[in-house]
GROMACS .gro file of C-alpha atoms in nm:
model
  283
    1UNK     CA    1   0.330   0.241   3.394
    2UNK     CA    2   0.298   0.026   3.076
    3UNK     CA    3   0.485  -0.295   3.173
    4UNK     CA    4   0.698  -0.448   2.939
    5UNK     CA    5   0.852  -0.822   2.907
    6UNK     CA    6   1.107  -1.028   2.708
    7UNK     CA    7   0.989  -1.261   2.480
    8UNK     CA    8   1.114  -1.509   2.309
    9UNK     CA    9   1.506  -1.638   2.341
   10UNK     CA   10   1.756  -1.535   2.121
   11UNK     CA   11   1.946  -1.226   2.237
   12UNK     CA   12   2.092  -1.044   1.988
   13UNK     CA   13   2.416  -0.808   1.977
   14UNK     CA   14   2.172  -0.560   1.803
   15UNK     CA   15   1.877  -0.606   1.761
   16UNK     CA   16   1.685  -0.412   1.440
   17UNK     CA   17   1.394  -0.394   1.250
   18UNK     CA   18   1.083  -0.580   1.406
   19UNK     CA   19   0.791  -0.593   1.118
   20UNK     CA   20   0.446  -0.803   1.223
   21UNK     CA   21   0.328  -1.012   0.961
   22UNK     CA   22   0.120  -1.337   0.897
   23UNK     CA   23   0.059  -1.364   1.271
   24UNK     CA   24   0.457  -1.342   1.365
   25UNK     CA   25   0.712  -1.144   1.395
   26UNK     CA   26   1.010  -1.054   1.207
   27UNK     CA   27   1.320  -0.857   1.267
   28UNK     CA   28   1.719  -0.889   1.206
   29UNK     CA   29   1.992  -0.922   1.495
   30UNK     CA   30   2.279  -0.665   1.252
   31UNK     CA   31   2.592  -0.818   1.407
   32UNK     CA   32   2.470  -1.184   1.422
   33UNK     CA   33   2.365  -1.207   1.066
   34UNK     CA   34   2.063  -1.313   1.169
   35UNK     CA   35   1.702  -1.335   1.062
   36UNK     CA   36   1.474  -1.389   1.331
   37UNK     CA   37   1.071  -1.467   1.302
   38UNK     CA   38   0.953  -1.490   1.636
   39UNK     CA   39   0.619  -1.669   1.721
   40UNK     CA   40   0.405  -1.551   1.974
   41UNK     CA   41   0.136  -1.855   2.038
   42UNK     CA   42   0.426  -2.123   2.018
   43UNK     CA   43   0.663  -1.888   2.188
   44UNK     CA   44   0.897  -2.049   1.897
   45UNK     CA   45   1.182  -1.832   1.720
   46UNK     CA   46   1.313  -1.959   1.363
   47UNK     CA   47   1.602  -1.772   1.246
   48UNK     CA   48   1.804  -1.760   0.931
   49UNK     CA   49   2.198  -1.675   0.884
   50UNK     CA   50   2.262  -1.449   0.604
   51UNK     CA   51   2.599  -1.401   0.637
   52UNK     CA   52   2.697  -1.075   0.632
   53UNK     CA   53   2.530  -0.791   0.855
   54UNK     CA   54   2.155  -0.744   0.837
   55UNK     CA   55   1.991  -0.437   0.865
   56UNK     CA   56   1.675  -0.433   0.789
   57UNK     CA   57   1.398  -0.720   0.632
   58UNK     CA   58   1.032  -0.731   0.507
   59UNK     CA   59   0.791  -0.967   0.360
   60UNK     CA   60   0.723  -1.065  -0.007
   61UNK     CA   61   0.375  -1.081  -0.135
   62UNK     CA   62   0.481  -1.374  -0.333
   63UNK     CA   63   0.650  -1.545  -0.094
   64UNK     CA   64   1.000  -1.547   0.146
   65UNK     CA   65   1.112  -1.227   0.239
   66UNK     CA   66   1.365  -0.965   0.126
   67UNK     CA   67   1.642  -0.832   0.310
   68UNK     CA   68   1.916  -0.587   0.313
   69UNK     CA   69   2.240  -0.563   0.413
   70UNK     CA   70   2.603  -0.479   0.379
   71UNK     CA   71   2.652  -0.583  -0.025
   72UNK     CA   72   2.351  -0.511  -0.116
   73UNK     CA   73   1.947  -0.659  -0.131
   74UNK     CA   74   1.849  -0.951  -0.191
   75UNK     CA   75   1.564  -1.203  -0.136
   76UNK     CA   76   1.553  -1.454   0.120
   77UNK     CA   77   1.374  -1.808   0.057
   78UNK     CA   78   1.213  -1.929   0.404
   79UNK     CA   79   1.266  -2.282   0.307
   80UNK     CA   80   1.578  -2.329   0.189
   81UNK     CA   81   1.760  -2.004   0.331
   82UNK     CA   82   1.914  -1.911   0.012
   83UNK     CA   83   1.955  -1.568  -0.078
   84UNK     CA   84   1.942  -1.368  -0.381
   85UNK     CA   85   2.085  -1.091  -0.514
   86UNK     CA   86   1.905  -0.786  -0.620
   87UNK     CA   87   2.146  -0.521  -0.611
   88UNK     CA   88   2.419  -0.320  -0.491
   89UNK     CA   89   2.365   0.071  -0.518
   90UNK     CA   90   2.698   0.168  -0.318
   91UNK     CA   91   2.918  -0.142  -0.471
   92UNK     CA   92   3.201   0.093  -0.414
   93UNK     CA   93   3.187   0.202  -0.069
   94UNK     CA   94   3.281  -0.059   0.155
   95UNK     CA   95   3.234   0.154   0.472
   96UNK     CA   96   2.869   0.148   0.428
   97UNK     CA   97   2.608  -0.098   0.440
   98UNK     CA   98   2.206  -0.123   0.436
   99UNK     CA   99   2.073  -0.013   0.773
  100UNK     CA  100   1.692  -0.001   0.857
  101UNK     CA  101   1.413  -0.002   0.572
  102UNK     CA  102   1.055  -0.086   0.500
  103UNK     CA  103   0.787  -0.131   0.233
  104UNK     CA  104   0.550   0.224   0.123
  105UNK     CA  105   0.177   0.147   0.079
  106UNK     CA  106   0.248   0.040  -0.275
  107UNK     CA  107   0.465  -0.241  -0.167
  108UNK     CA  108   0.806  -0.056  -0.273
  109UNK     CA  109   1.081  -0.172  -0.036
  110UNK     CA  110   1.263   0.132   0.054
  111UNK     CA  111   1.568   0.119   0.296
  112UNK     CA  112   1.872   0.334   0.336
  113UNK     CA  113   2.237   0.301   0.383
  114UNK     CA  114   2.461   0.393   0.699
  115UNK     CA  115   2.827   0.519   0.709
  116UNK     CA  116   3.009   0.356   0.965
  117UNK     CA  117   3.284   0.617   0.999
  118UNK     CA  118   3.033   0.790   1.070
  119UNK     CA  119   3.035   1.040   0.775
  120UNK     CA  120   2.697   1.169   0.564
  121UNK     CA  121   2.817   0.935   0.263
  122UNK     CA  122   2.444   0.763   0.309
  123UNK     CA  123   2.137   0.727   0.134
  124UNK     CA  124   1.786   0.614   0.141
  125UNK     CA  125   1.728   0.439  -0.171
  126UNK     CA  126   1.415   0.263  -0.330
  127UNK     CA  127   1.350  -0.078  -0.510
  128UNK     CA  128   1.048  -0.065  -0.703
  129UNK     CA  129   0.853  -0.386  -0.802
  130UNK     CA  130   1.020  -0.414  -1.125
  131UNK     CA  131   1.361  -0.448  -0.907
  132UNK     CA  132   1.487  -0.124  -1.020
  133UNK     CA  133   1.711   0.030  -0.722
  134UNK     CA  134   1.631   0.478  -0.731
  135UNK     CA  135   1.822   0.697  -0.496
  136UNK     CA  136   1.586   0.887  -0.298
  137UNK     CA  137   1.752   1.123  -0.051
  138UNK     CA  138   2.081   1.220   0.110
  139UNK     CA  139   2.368   1.236   0.225
  140UNK     CA  140   2.273   1.054   0.537
  141UNK     CA  141   2.513   0.935   0.810
  142UNK     CA  142   2.260   0.645   0.972
  143UNK     CA  143   1.942   0.616   0.787
  144UNK     CA  144   1.736   0.476   0.979
  145UNK     CA  145   1.338   0.440   1.124
  146UNK     CA  146   1.044   0.533   0.821
  147UNK     CA  147   0.687   0.477   0.791
  148UNK     CA  148   0.396   0.570   0.598
  149UNK     CA  149   0.087   0.787   0.752
  150UNK     CA  150  -0.266   0.573   0.705
  151UNK     CA  151  -0.328   0.787   0.401
  152UNK     CA  152  -0.053   0.730   0.212
  153UNK     CA  153   0.009   1.146   0.183
  154UNK     CA  154   0.321   1.137   0.394
  155UNK     CA  155   0.665   0.967   0.480
  156UNK     CA  156   0.790   1.026   0.771
  157UNK     CA  157   1.184   0.942   0.812
  158UNK     CA  158   1.487   0.976   1.065
  159UNK     CA  159   1.866   0.995   0.997
  160UNK     CA  160   1.921   0.920   1.376
  161UNK     CA  161   2.289   1.151   1.387
  162UNK     CA  162   2.079   1.471   1.319
  163UNK     CA  163   1.833   1.371   1.592
  164UNK     CA  164   1.549   1.508   1.381
  165UNK     CA  165   1.228   1.323   1.261
  166UNK     CA  166   1.144   1.464   0.919
  167UNK     CA  167   0.884   1.480   0.708
  168UNK     CA  168   0.772   1.457   0.321
  169UNK     CA  169   0.476   1.460   0.100
  170UNK     CA  170   0.423   1.139  -0.082
  171UNK     CA  171   0.308   1.014  -0.375
  172UNK     CA  172   0.149   0.680  -0.349
  173UNK     CA  173   0.140   0.605  -0.739
  174UNK     CA  174   0.499   0.782  -0.834
  175UNK     CA  175   0.721   0.716  -0.544
  176UNK     CA  176   0.779   1.069  -0.523
  177UNK     CA  177   0.887   1.294  -0.190
  178UNK     CA  178   0.877   1.663  -0.198
  179UNK     CA  179   0.826   1.982   0.043
  180UNK     CA  180   1.113   1.808   0.292
  181UNK     CA  181   1.015   1.959   0.680
  182UNK     CA  182   1.154   1.856   1.037
  183UNK     CA  183   0.846   1.806   1.280
  184UNK     CA  184   1.093   1.685   1.553
  185UNK     CA  185   1.391   1.831   1.647
  186UNK     CA  186   1.532   1.615   1.962
  187UNK     CA  187   1.844   1.717   1.994
  188UNK     CA  188   1.739   1.828   2.376
  189UNK     CA  189   1.771   1.415   2.419
  190UNK     CA  190   2.113   1.319   2.506
  191UNK     CA  191   1.986   0.969   2.345
  192UNK     CA  192   1.862   0.981   1.968
  193UNK     CA  193   1.615   0.851   1.753
  194UNK     CA  194   1.606   0.502   1.577
  195UNK     CA  195   1.388   0.285   1.460
  196UNK     CA  196   0.976   0.330   1.444
  197UNK     CA  197   0.637   0.268   1.378
  198UNK     CA  198   0.319   0.407   1.349
  199UNK     CA  199  -0.019   0.371   1.508
  200UNK     CA  200  -0.390   0.383   1.417
  201UNK     CA  201  -0.445   0.741   1.485
  202UNK     CA  202  -0.106   0.869   1.254
  203UNK     CA  203   0.094   0.922   1.590
  204UNK     CA  204   0.460   0.806   1.578
  205UNK     CA  205   0.596   0.535   1.832
  206UNK     CA  206   0.998   0.594   1.797
  207UNK     CA  207   1.278   0.423   1.951
  208UNK     CA  208   1.557   0.601   2.126
  209UNK     CA  209   1.864   0.428   2.135
  210UNK     CA  210   2.109   0.515   2.420
  211UNK     CA  211   1.746   0.602   2.578
  212UNK     CA  212   1.600   0.285   2.726
  213UNK     CA  213   1.263   0.426   2.581
  214UNK     CA  214   1.013   0.457   2.333
  215UNK     CA  215   0.816   0.768   2.257
  216UNK     CA  216   0.488   0.850   2.129
  217UNK     CA  217   0.503   1.098   1.910
  218UNK     CA  218   0.198   1.299   1.739
  219UNK     CA  219   0.253   1.468   1.441
  220UNK     CA  220  -0.042   1.651   1.396
  221UNK     CA  221   0.029   1.837   1.704
  222UNK     CA  222   0.432   1.809   1.749
  223UNK     CA  223   0.395   1.721   2.089
  224UNK     CA  224   0.489   1.412   2.324
  225UNK     CA  225   0.175   1.233   2.443
  226UNK     CA  226   0.317   0.894   2.575
  227UNK     CA  227   0.681   0.766   2.677
  228UNK     CA  228   0.777   0.382   2.775
  229UNK     CA  229   1.115   0.287   2.963
  230UNK     CA  230   1.314  -0.039   2.907
  231UNK     CA  231   1.513  -0.216   3.207
  232UNK     CA  232   1.779  -0.187   2.902
  233UNK     CA  233   1.922   0.127   2.708
  234UNK     CA  234   1.993   0.033   2.395
  235UNK     CA  235   1.625   0.059   2.262
  236UNK     CA  236   1.652   0.015   1.911
  237UNK     CA  237   1.288  -0.016   1.715
  238UNK     CA  238   0.932  -0.097   1.751
  239UNK     CA  239   0.621  -0.220   1.576
  240UNK     CA  240   0.261  -0.327   1.617
  241UNK     CA  241   0.171  -0.675   1.623
  242UNK     CA  242  -0.049  -0.929   1.761
  243UNK     CA  243  -0.412  -1.046   1.677
  244UNK     CA  244  -0.566  -0.750   1.731
  245UNK     CA  245  -0.204  -0.521   1.621
  246UNK     CA  246  -0.217  -0.381   2.035
  247UNK     CA  247   0.137  -0.566   2.077
  248UNK     CA  248   0.430  -0.328   2.096
  249UNK     CA  249   0.724  -0.549   2.012
  250UNK     CA  250   1.039  -0.333   2.064
  251UNK     CA  251   1.383  -0.478   2.023
  252UNK     CA  252   1.733  -0.436   2.187
  253UNK     CA  253   2.067  -0.419   2.204
  254UNK     CA  254   2.359  -0.462   2.390
  255UNK     CA  255   2.589  -0.180   2.505
  256UNK     CA  256   2.936  -0.259   2.485
  257UNK     CA  257   3.134  -0.239   2.912
  258UNK     CA  258   2.759  -0.250   3.019
  259UNK     CA  259   2.592  -0.538   3.196
  260UNK     CA  260   2.206  -0.528   3.123
  261UNK     CA  261   2.010  -0.884   3.221
  262UNK     CA  262   1.756  -0.840   2.957
  263UNK     CA  263   1.971  -0.634   2.726
  264UNK     CA  264   1.917  -0.789   2.369
  265UNK     CA  265   1.641  -0.953   2.399
  266UNK     CA  266   1.279  -0.865   2.217
  267UNK     CA  267   1.037  -0.698   2.447
  268UNK     CA  268   0.613  -0.671   2.444
  269UNK     CA  269   0.402  -0.429   2.562
  270UNK     CA  270   0.003  -0.331   2.548
  271UNK     CA  271   0.062   0.038   2.535
  272UNK     CA  272  -0.305   0.081   2.458
  273UNK     CA  273  -0.275   0.192   2.082
  274UNK     CA  274  -0.349  -0.004   1.770
  275UNK     CA  275  -0.097  -0.061   1.490
  276UNK     CA  276  -0.150  -0.064   1.114
  277UNK     CA  277  -0.072  -0.368   0.890
  278UNK     CA  278   0.219  -0.360   0.728
  279UNK     CA  279   0.277  -0.389   0.365
  280UNK     CA  280   0.474  -0.588   0.188
  281UNK     CA  281   0.724  -0.654  -0.119
  282UNK     CA  282   0.501  -0.645  -0.424
  283UNK     CA  283   0.765  -0.758  -0.667
   0.00000   0.00000   0.00000
């Protein structure tokens, strides 16, 4: 059994979107309006309050961060804490907000929306390096985990309520996606696929919200190859980090009405796999 250890001191209402960059782990606490940077060497955290629900954060190659939330996509100046508005593809949809997202291997920022009314009114968007925002896929209800294969030929994507992990052919040069297919239907599971990451062998590591687990799935064989259990039910997302990219960080959240001592904490474990370096926004 793989041992999981809580790290840091921050307790998230709903932690999400971890990403390893420059020797620290970035993640968000959606409902507390916070972006968190955790330094495992000093075991300290830096927090930024962005004043609205924030669904995802990624590093920017030029410095600073890019985040997406209730009212669109923003740059964040880490030194001042000031956010600069980039754009919002859904300005007239108050029941939607941005949720999970990541950068593709060419440095574009992909992020999707969630409909808080639980209707299929969300979409997946791409922020190009010229700051143009393009709709890429939809409709979806709760846009969630997104990641690319090592050779950048495949994009993997989750719309949580569908309980399906999808794959698309991906064109790195143009950002075009095609040949949509379902590679894993998790409908038999009482929990739902949420955030995900990928390892150096192109296996997907998927956190299951309401499931207290992270599952490793091999898209090549279409089989589950590993499972890590956690002491709290809302396991939301995961990312490899550490000096050798062998540490798997997992965010969690609080389940209303349930008292769990370690819920909302950031966890780390060593599952025996290695991640791949994350991509920063190139714009």
